[in-house]
Tab-separated table of C-alpha atoms in Angstrom:
chain	number	residue	atom	x	y	z
Z	3	MET	CA	6.718	-17.284	-41.841
Z	4	TRP	CA	5.203	-14.016	-40.570
Z	5	LYS	CA	3.697	-15.626	-37.519
Z	6	TRP	CA	6.863	-15.470	-35.464
Z	7	VAL	CA	7.459	-11.877	-36.559
Z	8	ASP	CA	3.967	-11.038	-35.296
Z	9	LYS	CA	4.718	-12.809	-32.036
Z	10	LEU	CA	8.037	-11.012	-31.692
Z	11	GLY	CA	6.348	-7.676	-32.361
Z	12	GLU	CA	3.629	-8.463	-29.847
Z	13	ALA	CA	6.216	-9.388	-27.218
Z	14	PHE	CA	8.158	-6.205	-27.903
Z	15	ILE	CA	5.046	-4.027	-27.617
Z	16	GLY	CA	4.111	-5.879	-24.428
Z	17	LEU	CA	7.570	-5.210	-22.995
Z	18	LEU	CA	7.361	-1.556	-23.973
Z	19	HIS	CA	3.936	-1.300	-22.361
Z	20	TYR	CA	5.261	-2.929	-19.184
Z	21	VAL	CA	8.259	-0.600	-19.008
Z	22	LEU	CA	6.006	2.427	-19.531
Z	23	LYS	CA	3.777	1.284	-16.675
Z	24	LEU	CA	6.829	0.947	-14.421
Z	25	PHE	CA	7.932	4.463	-15.332
Z	26	GLY	CA	4.357	5.649	-14.731
Z	27	LEU	CA	4.401	4.172	-11.229
Z	28	LEU	CA	7.823	5.686	-10.577
Z	29	TYR	CA	6.591	9.096	-11.737
Z	30	LEU	CA	3.501	8.894	-9.510
Z	31	SER	CA	5.518	7.774	-6.526
Z	32	PHE	CA	7.681	10.899	-6.784
Z	33	LYS	CA	4.771	13.178	-7.678
Z	34	VAL	CA	2.779	12.333	-4.532
Z	35	VAL	CA	5.665	13.478	-2.362
Z	36	TRP	CA	4.938	16.965	-3.677
Z	37	THR	CA	1.142	16.852	-4.076
Z	38	ASP	CA	0.590	15.349	-0.608
Z	39	ARG	CA	3.323	17.320	1.124
Z	40	ASP	CA	0.839	18.761	3.612
Z	41	LEU	CA	-0.414	15.337	4.717
Z	42	GLY	CA	1.150	13.519	7.658
Z	43	GLN	CA	4.913	13.795	7.123
Z	44	ARG	CA	5.563	12.013	10.434
Z	45	ASP	CA	3.853	8.823	9.268
Z	46	PHE	CA	5.565	9.009	5.879
Z	47	LEU	CA	9.021	9.237	7.446
Z	48	ARG	CA	8.135	6.403	9.798
Z	49	GLN	CA	7.237	4.238	6.814
Z	50	VAL	CA	10.551	5.061	5.105
Z	51	MET	CA	12.486	4.180	8.258
Z	52	LEU	CA	10.550	0.929	8.660
Z	53	GLN	CA	11.527	-0.014	5.128
Z	54	VAL	CA	15.176	0.755	5.853
Z	55	TYR	CA	14.888	-1.521	8.877
Z	56	TYR	CA	13.175	-4.408	7.061
Z	57	THR	CA	15.379	-4.257	3.984
Z	58	GLY	CA	18.651	-2.976	5.387
Z	59	VAL	CA	19.041	-3.911	9.020
Z	60	GLN	CA	17.429	-7.339	8.726
Z	61	SER	CA	19.631	-8.215	5.732
Z	62	ILE	CA	22.936	-7.304	7.327
Z	63	LEU	CA	23.811	-10.798	8.546
Z	64	PRO	CA	23.530	-12.613	5.193
Z	65	VAL	CA	25.300	-9.717	3.464
Z	66	VAL	CA	28.162	-9.808	5.993
Z	67	VAL	CA	28.589	-13.573	5.616
Z	68	ILE	CA	28.596	-13.419	1.817
Z	69	ALA	CA	30.910	-10.387	1.832
Z	70	LEU	CA	33.455	-12.236	3.997
Z	71	MET	CA	33.420	-15.169	1.599
Z	72	VAL	CA	33.718	-12.984	-1.492
Z	73	GLY	CA	36.434	-10.802	0.063
Z	74	GLY	CA	38.496	-13.759	1.254
Z	75	PHE	CA	38.116	-15.601	-2.026
Z	76	SER	CA	39.032	-12.538	-4.096
Z	77	ILE	CA	42.130	-11.795	-2.024
Z	78	VAL	CA	43.381	-15.374	-2.161
Z	79	LYS	CA	42.736	-15.618	-5.875
Z	80	GLY	CA	44.145	-12.146	-6.499
Z	81	ILE	CA	47.340	-12.893	-4.609
Z	82	GLY	CA	47.598	-16.227	-6.350
Z	83	GLY	CA	47.261	-14.578	-9.710
Z	84	ILE	CA	49.436	-11.485	-9.405
Z	85	GLY	CA	51.893	-12.266	-6.632
Z	86	THR	CA	52.187	-10.691	-3.211
Z	87	LEU	CA	54.096	-7.516	-2.514
Z	88	SER	CA	55.023	-6.817	-6.074
Z	89	GLY	CA	51.385	-6.765	-7.038
Z	90	ALA	CA	49.870	-4.967	-4.035
Z	91	ASP	CA	48.751	-1.953	-6.076
Z	92	ASN	CA	47.296	-4.183	-8.746
Z	93	LEU	CA	45.566	-6.225	-6.056
Z	94	GLY	CA	43.941	-3.083	-4.672
Z	95	ARG	CA	42.743	-2.058	-8.111
Z	96	LEU	CA	41.521	-5.569	-8.857
Z	97	LEU	CA	39.532	-5.761	-5.626
Z	98	THR	CA	38.096	-2.304	-6.105
Z	99	VAL	CA	36.948	-2.978	-9.632
Z	100	ILE	CA	35.657	-6.506	-9.088
Z	101	VAL	CA	34.334	-6.439	-5.536
Z	102	LEU	CA	33.147	-2.862	-5.081
Z	103	ARG	CA	32.053	-1.943	-8.560
Z	104	GLU	CA	30.736	-5.237	-9.916
Z	105	VAL	CA	30.173	-7.915	-7.286
Z	106	ALA	CA	28.772	-5.840	-4.412
Z	107	PRO	CA	25.796	-4.371	-6.343
Z	108	LEU	CA	25.030	-7.770	-7.870
Z	109	ILE	CA	25.110	-9.726	-4.645
Z	110	THR	CA	23.291	-7.155	-2.530
Z	111	GLY	CA	20.746	-6.874	-5.331
Z	112	GLY	CA	20.292	-10.644	-5.178
Z	113	VAL	CA	19.824	-10.526	-1.406
Z	114	ILE	CA	17.281	-7.714	-1.793
Z	115	ILE	CA	15.339	-9.707	-4.386
Z	116	THR	CA	15.250	-12.777	-2.166
Z	117	ARG	CA	14.275	-10.884	0.961
Z	118	SER	CA	12.448	-7.702	0.037
Z	119	VAL	CA	11.145	-7.840	-3.531
Z	120	THR	CA	9.272	-11.055	-2.789
Z	121	ALA	CA	8.079	-9.771	0.584
Z	122	ILE	CA	6.850	-6.438	-0.787
Z	123	SER	CA	4.989	-7.917	-3.746
Z	124	ALA	CA	3.351	-10.508	-1.484
Z	125	GLU	CA	2.451	-7.925	1.160
Z	126	LEU	CA	0.909	-5.478	-1.300
Z	127	GLY	CA	-0.892	-8.290	-3.109
Z	128	VAL	CA	-2.443	-9.533	0.115
Z	129	MET	CA	-3.388	-5.972	1.040
Z	130	ARG	CA	-5.232	-5.701	-2.272
Z	131	VAL	CA	-7.112	-8.948	-1.705
Z	132	GLN	CA	-8.038	-7.988	1.852
Z	133	ARG	CA	-9.261	-4.582	0.635
Z	134	GLU	CA	-6.711	-2.729	2.764
Z	135	ILE	CA	-5.654	-0.583	-0.188
Z	136	GLU	CA	-9.288	0.323	-0.775
Z	137	ALA	CA	-9.485	1.249	2.915
Z	138	LEU	CA	-6.575	3.666	2.448
Z	139	GLU	CA	-8.238	5.230	-0.586
Z	140	VAL	CA	-11.533	5.831	1.195
Z	141	MET	CA	-9.656	7.507	4.061
Z	142	GLY	CA	-8.239	9.960	1.526
Z	143	ILE	CA	-4.763	8.450	1.812
Z	144	SER	CA	-2.944	7.854	-1.455
Z	145	PRO	CA	-1.877	4.175	-1.541
Z	146	ILE	CA	1.069	5.187	-3.724
Z	147	ARG	CA	2.300	7.657	-1.142
Z	148	GLN	CA	1.574	5.370	1.795
Z	149	LEU	CA	2.869	2.103	0.354
Z	150	VAL	CA	4.983	2.593	-2.780
Z	151	THR	CA	7.033	5.753	-2.215
Z	152	PRO	CA	8.323	4.784	1.260
Z	153	ARG	CA	9.326	1.384	-0.064
Z	154	ILE	CA	11.296	2.924	-2.921
Z	155	PHE	CA	12.962	5.599	-0.774
Z	156	GLY	CA	13.659	3.250	2.139
Z	157	GLY	CA	14.734	0.466	-0.194
Z	158	VAL	CA	17.282	2.618	-2.028
Z	159	LEU	CA	18.709	3.888	1.287
Z	160	ALA	CA	18.929	0.322	2.572
Z	161	LEU	CA	20.592	-0.921	-0.617
Z	162	LEU	CA	23.169	1.864	-0.435
Z	163	SER	CA	23.931	1.009	3.199
Z	164	LEU	CA	24.184	-2.707	2.440
Z	165	ASN	CA	26.641	-2.017	-0.361
Z	166	ILE	CA	28.826	0.071	1.916
Z	167	VAL	CA	28.704	-2.711	4.515
Z	168	PHE	CA	29.500	-5.273	1.812
Z	169	GLY	CA	32.497	-3.254	0.577
Z	170	CYS	CA	33.956	-2.705	4.040
Z	171	VAL	CA	33.411	-6.275	5.223
Z	172	SER	CA	34.614	-7.927	2.025
Z	173	LEU	CA	37.843	-5.929	1.979
Z	174	GLY	CA	38.514	-5.619	5.717
Z	175	GLY	CA	37.058	-8.935	6.819
Z	176	GLY	CA	38.361	-10.735	3.785
Z	177	TYR	CA	41.850	-9.475	4.546
Z	178	ALA	CA	41.556	-10.548	8.196
Z	179	LEU	CA	40.271	-13.985	7.193
Z	180	THR	CA	43.132	-14.601	4.788
Z	181	ARG	CA	45.820	-13.101	7.066
Z	182	SER	CA	47.380	-16.497	7.617
Z	183	LEU	CA	47.429	-17.246	3.900
Z	184	VAL	CA	48.825	-14.023	2.462
Z	185	SER	CA	51.830	-12.016	3.494
Z	186	VAL	CA	50.722	-8.521	2.408
Z	187	PRO	CA	51.068	-6.089	5.331
Z	188	ALA	CA	47.810	-4.458	6.374
Z	189	SER	CA	49.052	-0.930	5.705
Z	190	VAL	CA	50.159	-1.849	2.188
Z	191	PHE	CA	46.863	-3.586	1.495
Z	192	LEU	CA	44.806	-0.682	2.850
Z	193	HIS	CA	46.843	1.865	0.931
Z	194	SER	CA	46.540	-0.122	-2.283
Z	195	VAL	CA	42.756	-0.344	-1.934
Z	196	LEU	CA	42.227	3.287	-0.979
Z	197	SER	CA	44.498	4.626	-3.697
Z	198	ALA	CA	42.702	2.475	-6.241
Z	199	VAL	CA	39.310	4.016	-5.481
Z	200	THR	CA	38.790	6.945	-7.815
Z	201	PRO	CA	35.955	9.501	-7.831
Z	202	GLY	CA	34.834	7.806	-11.033
Z	203	ASP	CA	34.376	4.541	-9.105
Z	204	ILE	CA	32.213	6.352	-6.573
Z	205	VAL	CA	30.072	7.861	-9.349
Z	206	VAL	CA	29.636	4.477	-11.030
Z	207	PHE	CA	28.884	2.831	-7.693
Z	208	SER	CA	26.263	5.470	-6.825
Z	209	VAL	CA	24.559	5.274	-10.224
Z	210	LYS	CA	24.426	1.502	-9.995
Z	211	ILE	CA	22.922	1.505	-6.519
Z	212	LEU	CA	20.394	4.219	-7.306
Z	213	GLY	CA	19.289	2.609	-10.567
Z	214	THR	CA	19.216	-0.905	-9.134
Z	215	GLY	CA	17.343	0.144	-6.017
Z	216	ILE	CA	14.696	2.144	-7.848
Z	217	GLY	CA	14.238	-0.587	-10.463
Z	218	LEU	CA	13.920	-3.462	-7.981
Z	219	PHE	CA	11.473	-1.701	-5.693
Z	220	VAL	CA	9.314	-0.282	-8.484
Z	221	ILE	CA	9.027	-3.780	-9.984
Z	222	ALA	CA	8.124	-5.244	-6.576
Z	223	CYS	CA	5.469	-2.599	-5.898
Z	224	TYR	CA	4.044	-2.771	-9.415
Z	225	HIS	CA	3.422	-6.508	-9.238
Z	226	GLY	CA	2.006	-6.306	-5.718
Z	227	MET	CA	-0.375	-3.502	-6.682
Z	228	SER	CA	-1.424	-5.374	-9.848
Z	229	VAL	CA	-3.206	-8.064	-7.843
Z	230	MET	CA	-6.944	-7.549	-8.184
Z	231	ARG	CA	-9.226	-9.725	-6.069
Z	232	ALA	CA	-8.163	-13.346	-5.842
Z	233	SER	CA	-5.615	-14.671	-3.382
Z	234	THR	CA	-4.410	-17.027	-6.139
Z	235	GLU	CA	-2.992	-13.965	-7.916
Z	236	VAL	CA	-0.551	-13.304	-5.067
Z	237	PRO	CA	1.945	-16.140	-5.710
Z	238	ILE	CA	1.869	-15.296	-9.424
Z	239	ALA	CA	2.680	-11.670	-8.619
Z	240	VAL	CA	5.539	-12.710	-6.304
Z	241	SER	CA	6.971	-15.037	-8.904
Z	242	ARG	CA	6.789	-12.405	-11.662
Z	243	ALA	CA	8.265	-9.729	-9.408
Z	244	SER	CA	11.259	-11.852	-8.417
Z	245	LEU	CA	11.946	-13.076	-11.938
Z	246	ASP	CA	11.596	-9.631	-13.515
Z	247	SER	CA	13.790	-8.141	-10.797
Z	248	LEU	CA	16.490	-10.718	-11.403
Z	249	VAL	CA	16.462	-10.068	-15.147
Z	250	PHE	CA	16.479	-6.310	-14.525
Z	251	LEU	CA	19.380	-6.613	-12.069
Z	252	PHE	CA	21.614	-8.442	-14.520
Z	253	VAL	CA	20.603	-6.446	-17.601
Z	254	PHE	CA	21.050	-3.114	-15.799
Z	255	GLN	CA	24.415	-4.039	-14.278
Z	256	LEU	CA	25.697	-5.457	-17.531
Z	257	ALA	CA	24.452	-2.522	-19.587
Z	258	LEU	CA	26.016	-0.015	-17.217
Z	259	SER	CA	29.326	-1.881	-17.020
Z	260	ALA	CA	29.443	-2.291	-20.789
Z	261	THR	CA	28.647	1.384	-21.352
Z	262	LEU	CA	31.369	2.421	-18.958
Z	263	LEU	CA	33.842	0.009	-20.471
Z	264	VAL	CA	33.229	1.471	-23.908
Z	265	ASP	CA	33.208	5.018	-22.672
Z	266	SER	CA	35.808	4.772	-19.921
Z	267	SER	CA	37.191	8.115	-20.969
Z	268	ALA	CA	33.927	9.702	-19.853
Z	269	VAL	CA	34.347	8.163	-16.406
Z	270	ALA	CA	37.857	9.446	-16.177
Z	271	MET	CA	36.587	12.863	-17.166
Z	272	ILE	CA	33.867	12.792	-14.472
Z	273	GLY	CA	36.493	11.672	-11.987
Z	274	GLY	CA	38.732	14.533	-13.050
Z	275	VAL	CA	35.975	17.062	-12.557
Z	276	LEU	CA	35.170	15.690	-9.105
O	18	MET	CA	-33.806	15.090	14.656
O	19	SER	CA	-31.236	17.767	15.319
O	20	SER	CA	-31.284	21.220	13.833
O	21	ALA	CA	-28.333	20.251	11.641
O	22	ARG	CA	-30.648	17.996	9.650
O	23	ALA	CA	-31.278	20.713	7.110
O	24	SER	CA	-27.768	20.400	5.698
O	25	SER	CA	-27.659	17.709	3.020
O	26	VAL	CA	-24.657	15.422	3.220
O	27	LEU	CA	-25.469	12.726	0.656
O	28	LYS	CA	-27.768	13.179	-2.297
O	29	LEU	CA	-28.624	10.624	-4.959
O	30	VAL	CA	-29.893	13.061	-7.548
O	31	ASP	CA	-31.323	11.013	-10.406
O	32	GLY	CA	-31.670	7.823	-8.522
O	33	LEU	CA	-28.904	5.304	-8.804
O	34	SER	CA	-28.504	2.066	-10.652
O	35	PHE	CA	-25.773	-0.498	-10.364
O	36	ASP	CA	-25.183	-4.049	-11.467
O	37	VAL	CA	-24.087	-7.074	-9.501
O	38	SER	CA	-23.567	-10.495	-11.058
O	39	GLY	CA	-25.907	-9.763	-13.949
O	40	PHE	CA	-28.679	-8.123	-11.892
O	41	THR	CA	-29.399	-4.403	-12.070
O	42	TRP	CA	-30.605	-2.575	-8.965
O	43	SER	CA	-32.114	0.892	-8.640
O	44	VAL	CA	-32.025	3.141	-5.603
O	45	PRO	CA	-34.666	5.936	-5.587
O	46	PRO	CA	-33.623	9.613	-5.449
O	47	LEU	CA	-32.581	10.240	-1.894
O	48	THR	CA	-31.236	12.977	0.335
O	49	VAL	CA	-29.518	12.161	3.607
O	50	ALA	CA	-28.862	15.005	5.995
O	51	GLN	CA	-26.681	15.263	9.074
O	52	GLY	CA	-28.392	13.545	11.990
O	53	GLN	CA	-30.314	11.207	9.711
O	54	TRP	CA	-30.004	7.408	9.691
O	55	ILE	CA	-31.000	5.542	6.522
O	56	SER	CA	-30.922	1.771	6.119
O	57	LEU	CA	-30.930	0.789	2.440
O	58	GLN	CA	-32.566	-2.575	1.840
O	59	PRO	CA	-33.358	-4.571	-1.303
O	60	ASP	CA	-37.127	-5.064	-1.750
O	61	ARG	CA	-36.740	-8.573	-3.166
O	62	PRO	CA	-33.372	-9.958	-2.094
O	63	GLU	CA	-31.626	-12.467	-4.300
O	64	PRO	CA	-30.430	-15.316	-2.110
O	65	GLU	CA	-27.203	-15.777	-4.060
O	66	VAL	CA	-26.401	-12.168	-4.879
O	67	ASP	CA	-25.157	-9.617	-2.360
O	68	PRO	CA	-25.412	-6.034	-3.666
O	69	THR	CA	-24.113	-4.551	-0.392
O	70	THR	CA	-20.464	-4.234	-1.326
O	71	ARG	CA	-21.137	-2.625	-4.692
O	72	LEU	CA	-23.676	-0.178	-3.305
O	73	SER	CA	-21.575	0.858	-0.322
O	74	ARG	CA	-18.484	1.294	-2.522
O	75	ILE	CA	-20.496	3.581	-4.831
O	76	LEU	CA	-21.650	5.705	-1.892
O	77	ALA	CA	-18.104	5.808	-0.512
O	78	THR	CA	-16.701	7.166	-3.825
O	79	LEU	CA	-14.847	3.943	-4.606
O	80	GLY	CA	-16.570	3.002	-7.866
O	81	PRO	CA	-19.041	4.718	-10.192
O	82	PRO	CA	-22.662	3.562	-10.608
O	83	LEU	CA	-24.150	2.481	-13.926
O	84	ASP	CA	-26.388	5.508	-13.856
O	85	GLY	CA	-27.300	8.374	-11.546
O	86	THR	CA	-25.390	11.041	-9.670
O	87	VAL	CA	-23.868	10.820	-6.207
O	88	GLU	CA	-23.419	14.164	-4.464
O	89	ILE	CA	-21.540	14.352	-1.211
O	90	LEU	CA	-21.465	17.714	0.565
O	91	GLY	CA	-22.786	19.265	-2.625
O	92	ARG	CA	-20.086	17.827	-4.899
O	93	ASP	CA	-20.748	15.373	-7.722
O	94	VAL	CA	-18.074	12.918	-6.609
O	95	TYR	CA	-17.756	10.998	-9.867
O	96	ARG	CA	-16.978	14.158	-11.792
O	97	MET	CA	-14.265	15.290	-9.430
O	98	GLU	CA	-10.520	15.222	-10.135
O	99	TYR	CA	-8.444	12.848	-8.025
O	100	LEU	CA	-6.835	15.403	-5.695
O	101	PRO	CA	-10.027	17.284	-4.683
O	102	LEU	CA	-11.739	13.907	-4.211
O	103	GLN	CA	-8.889	12.776	-1.991
O	104	ARG	CA	-9.412	15.885	0.152
O	105	LEU	CA	-13.168	15.193	0.345
O	106	ARG	CA	-12.805	11.562	1.388
O	107	PRO	CA	-11.909	12.215	5.047
O	108	SER	CA	-15.501	13.513	5.313
O	109	ILE	CA	-16.661	9.954	4.654
O	110	GLY	CA	-16.274	7.190	7.210
O	111	PHE	CA	-16.448	3.824	5.491
O	112	VAL	CA	-16.967	0.731	7.628
O	113	HIS	CA	-16.013	-2.455	5.833
O	114	GLY	CA	-18.207	-5.487	6.279
O	115	TYR	CA	-15.073	-7.562	6.647
O	116	GLY	CA	-11.371	-6.831	6.506
O	117	GLY	CA	-10.344	-3.275	5.844
O	118	LEU	CA	-8.035	-2.902	8.834
O	119	LEU	CA	-4.374	-2.697	7.887
O	120	SER	CA	-2.993	-6.069	8.884
O	121	ASN	CA	0.549	-4.887	9.619
O	122	ARG	CA	-0.656	-2.320	12.157
O	123	THR	CA	-2.104	-2.658	15.624
O	124	VAL	CA	-5.599	-1.424	16.511
O	125	ARG	CA	-4.119	1.802	17.852
O	126	GLU	CA	-1.958	2.345	14.759
O	127	ASN	CA	-4.959	1.704	12.524
O	128	ILE	CA	-6.977	4.342	14.326
O	129	VAL	CA	-4.051	6.774	14.457
O	130	LEU	CA	-3.472	6.554	10.693
O	131	PRO	CA	-6.253	8.815	9.329
O	132	LEU	CA	-5.732	11.176	12.233
O	133	SER	CA	-2.007	11.515	11.601
O	134	ILE	CA	-2.546	12.116	7.883
O	135	HIS	CA	-5.564	14.438	7.940
O	136	GLY	CA	-5.999	15.477	11.566
O	137	GLY	CA	-3.486	18.316	11.574
O	138	LEU	CA	-3.035	17.878	15.337
O	139	SER	CA	0.021	18.026	17.527
O	140	ALA	CA	1.331	14.726	18.894
O	141	ALA	CA	-0.216	15.441	22.308
O	142	GLU	CA	-3.626	16.327	20.871
O	143	GLU	CA	-3.490	13.258	18.656
O	144	GLU	CA	-2.731	11.077	21.643
O	145	SER	CA	-5.664	12.522	23.567
O	146	VAL	CA	-8.117	11.904	20.691
O	147	ILE	CA	-6.858	8.338	20.297
O	148	GLU	CA	-7.210	7.584	23.987
O	149	ARG	CA	-10.742	8.975	23.974
O	150	THR	CA	-11.713	6.967	20.887
O	151	LEU	CA	-10.214	3.738	22.229
O	152	GLU	CA	-12.098	4.281	25.466
O	153	GLU	CA	-15.349	5.106	23.683
O	154	PHE	CA	-15.232	1.859	21.705
O	155	ARG	CA	-13.810	-0.196	24.590
O	156	LEU	CA	-10.681	-0.993	22.645
O	157	THR	CA	-8.116	0.298	25.137
O	158	ARG	CA	-7.133	-3.123	26.474
O	159	ILE	CA	-6.651	-4.600	23.033
O	160	ALA	CA	-5.116	-1.544	21.367
O	161	HIS	CA	-1.792	-3.355	20.978
O	162	LEU	CA	-3.272	-6.296	19.056
O	163	GLN	CA	-3.062	-6.745	15.316
O	164	PRO	CA	-6.188	-7.597	13.294
O	165	HIS	CA	-5.349	-11.297	13.013
O	166	GLU	CA	-5.320	-11.556	16.810
O	167	MET	CA	-8.957	-10.456	17.166
O	168	ASP	CA	-12.349	-11.959	16.381
O	169	GLY	CA	-14.533	-10.613	13.602
O	170	ALA	CA	-16.810	-8.523	15.811
O	171	THR	CA	-13.853	-6.763	17.457
O	172	ARG	CA	-12.197	-6.143	14.095
O	173	TRP	CA	-15.441	-4.580	12.899
O	174	ARG	CA	-15.568	-2.375	15.987
O	175	ALA	CA	-11.988	-1.247	15.425
O	176	CYS	CA	-12.868	-0.507	11.809
O	177	LEU	CA	-15.836	1.560	12.987
O	178	ALA	CA	-13.625	3.447	15.455
O	179	ARG	CA	-11.156	4.238	12.669
O	180	ALA	CA	-13.980	5.402	10.388
O	181	LEU	CA	-15.340	7.767	13.048
O	182	VAL	CA	-12.103	9.163	14.463
O	183	LEU	CA	-12.066	12.097	12.039
O	184	GLU	CA	-15.724	12.953	12.823
O	185	PRO	CA	-16.858	12.380	9.234
O	186	LYS	CA	-20.040	13.997	7.941
O	187	LEU	CA	-21.150	10.794	6.227
O	188	VAL	CA	-20.795	7.262	7.593
O	189	VAL	CA	-21.367	4.376	5.170
O	190	LEU	CA	-21.645	0.871	6.564
O	191	GLU	CA	-21.160	-2.111	4.291
O	192	GLY	CA	-23.698	-4.470	5.848
O	193	ILE	CA	-24.736	-4.861	9.439
O	194	GLY	CA	-21.881	-7.223	10.175
O	195	ASN	CA	-22.036	-8.801	13.604
O	196	TRP	CA	-25.024	-6.772	14.727
O	197	GLU	CA	-26.451	-9.332	17.141
O	198	MET	CA	-23.082	-10.226	18.632
O	199	ASP	CA	-21.971	-6.613	18.934
O	200	ARG	CA	-25.207	-5.590	20.625
O	201	GLY	CA	-24.797	-8.440	23.073
O	202	ARG	CA	-21.305	-7.624	24.291
O	203	GLY	CA	-19.756	-4.908	22.213
O	204	ARG	CA	-19.945	-1.160	21.928
O	205	GLY	CA	-19.927	-0.496	18.194
O	206	TRP	CA	-23.610	-0.113	17.382
O	207	SER	CA	-24.426	1.639	20.636
O	208	VAL	CA	-21.710	4.258	20.008
O	209	LEU	CA	-23.040	4.725	16.495
O	210	LEU	CA	-26.543	5.113	17.884
O	211	GLU	CA	-25.406	7.649	20.497
O	212	ARG	CA	-23.667	9.662	17.804
O	213	HIS	CA	-26.750	9.416	15.568
O	214	LEU	CA	-29.000	10.697	18.321
O	215	ALA	CA	-26.561	13.548	18.924
O	216	GLY	CA	-26.824	14.422	15.199
O	217	ARG	CA	-23.084	14.112	14.583
O	218	HIS	CA	-23.183	12.196	11.291
O	219	ALA	CA	-25.379	11.237	8.352
O	220	ILE	CA	-25.462	7.430	8.526
O	221	VAL	CA	-26.232	5.064	5.654
O	222	VAL	CA	-26.352	1.329	6.288
O	223	CYS	CA	-26.288	-0.842	3.151
O	224	MET	CA	-28.039	-4.136	3.778
O	225	ALA	CA	-28.004	-7.322	1.733
O	226	ARG	CA	-31.406	-8.551	2.796
O	227	GLN	CA	-34.342	-7.777	5.053
O	228	HIS	CA	-33.643	-8.196	8.725
O	229	PRO	CA	-36.809	-7.705	10.841
O	230	GLU	CA	-34.977	-7.234	14.141
O	231	PHE	CA	-32.570	-4.707	12.730
O	232	GLU	CA	-35.427	-2.901	10.952
O	233	GLU	CA	-37.374	-2.676	14.174
O	234	TRP	CA	-34.275	-1.418	16.017
O	235	THR	CA	-33.629	1.185	13.290
O	236	LEU	CA	-37.194	2.509	13.326
O	237	ARG	CA	-37.297	2.568	17.127
O	238	HIS	CA	-34.250	4.836	17.127
O	239	SER	CA	-35.638	7.313	14.580
O	240	GLY	CA	-33.912	5.718	11.631
O	241	GLU	CA	-35.567	5.220	8.259
O	242	ILE	CA	-35.747	2.263	5.904
O	243	VAL	CA	-35.387	2.943	2.180
O	244	ARG	CA	-35.873	0.038	-0.213
O	245	TYR	CA	-34.045	-0.321	-3.484
O	246	THR	CA	-35.429	-2.432	-6.272
O	247	LYS	CA	-34.148	-4.988	-8.700
O	248	SER	CA	-34.938	-3.421	-12.047
O	249	SER	CA	-33.709	-6.161	-14.357
O	250	ASP	CA	-32.794	-9.774	-13.961
O	251	SER	CA	-29.968	-9.963	-16.348
O	252	ILE	CA	-27.883	-7.422	-18.164
O	253	ALA	CA	-24.979	-9.767	-18.621
O	254	PRO	CA	-24.260	-13.410	-17.961
O	255	PRO	CA	-23.667	-14.045	-14.247
O	256	GLY	CA	-20.005	-13.932	-13.361
O	257	SER	CA	-19.097	-11.766	-16.345
O	258	MET	CA	-18.378	-8.644	-14.290
């Protein structure tokens, strides 16, 4: 009878331990920016920019394609559900809430997991096995500052950019794609979307991107850096990183959406202040 | 030996012991000064056990010994906090026996890395040092290659160039690598020898086994051989570490 309680407790403590380690890595990755501020800023910035390129620029095409599909589908379904001109304002609100606030962070997060989380955990794992991280240490270069912090900073910047691209393409491109199917004039559509975006939406959007980005990249780096000596540990690290990231993505998005749904008055208040 | 020899760079105060695959090894108390070349050799090598990596990592501040004190430039490195140790490490040039170069960077970028972090030079000065180092190690023509595009001996030479670019006080070599091949066509060992004769570094070569030719070469060029001993056969079941 008590066995499963023990197991549950053990799993919970394990989860807590894991989360603490992730926060520890996050703390260190911010701390080294300050403690190593006198060491090679040029190379650090280069690493951040490289990460923006690998994660952001190289992911634009799949994000654009998916955004067009999502935008077109949402507009067609939205029009079908709430009518055309009579529901233009509602359509704008619907697209803003669903596409910008909910779907964009989820889909871009998914793209990032597929492309970057797996790549980062594999790269860092291989670097461990090939003693490249040890080589950094012996040169007096913090591996956290050289490898983890730029990936988190660059990754968050890239995720933010991809979300903006996703929003613009899904709304603009989606409208263009479905032009022959719907009869809403462009000016009415644009006005309905823009008037539906509130400062509260921007706050929620920013929090989601920041939280998602930091979470995904810390998980990726943690699993990559956890590899010890054997190359057989690398695929295990990649698999754990991608699975944990996926779970984190959904749990974080859901938790944030649910919190905001319950406390929507707080959002309105933030919006009012802004 | 140069006049700089008086200044101690590496000191093994109480001797040093370390374990590898169940065997314990002891290095005698030792002081290595600038301009000195020491080759550390096991007195009775174990054919299936290579203590080189463990010993060189200990000397390069990467892992503590079982017993004994390692002092580098007068500091007990295994009692230091992380940040001061990080600032001391550029004084150590560590040459990996294999690997060690960053695989996502070219030869040039690998050599630039420590210089751009710790060199404190302007871009122009940095460029000039890099060009000189690439030339010195005959790496100029392959500076654009990544590690996977080079053979082992060239990778080792690039690793040596990276280790020496900051003019470290102490150079630790993990094994003699491709000594024969490098001497035949490369520039790694001869550059190291030139720098040794000029008294620019304290050099410690960690060897896995006796190598008569290398020993003879070391002694001929005013190097010294220090033997470390296997003090116990088994402190733990092999493979348990």
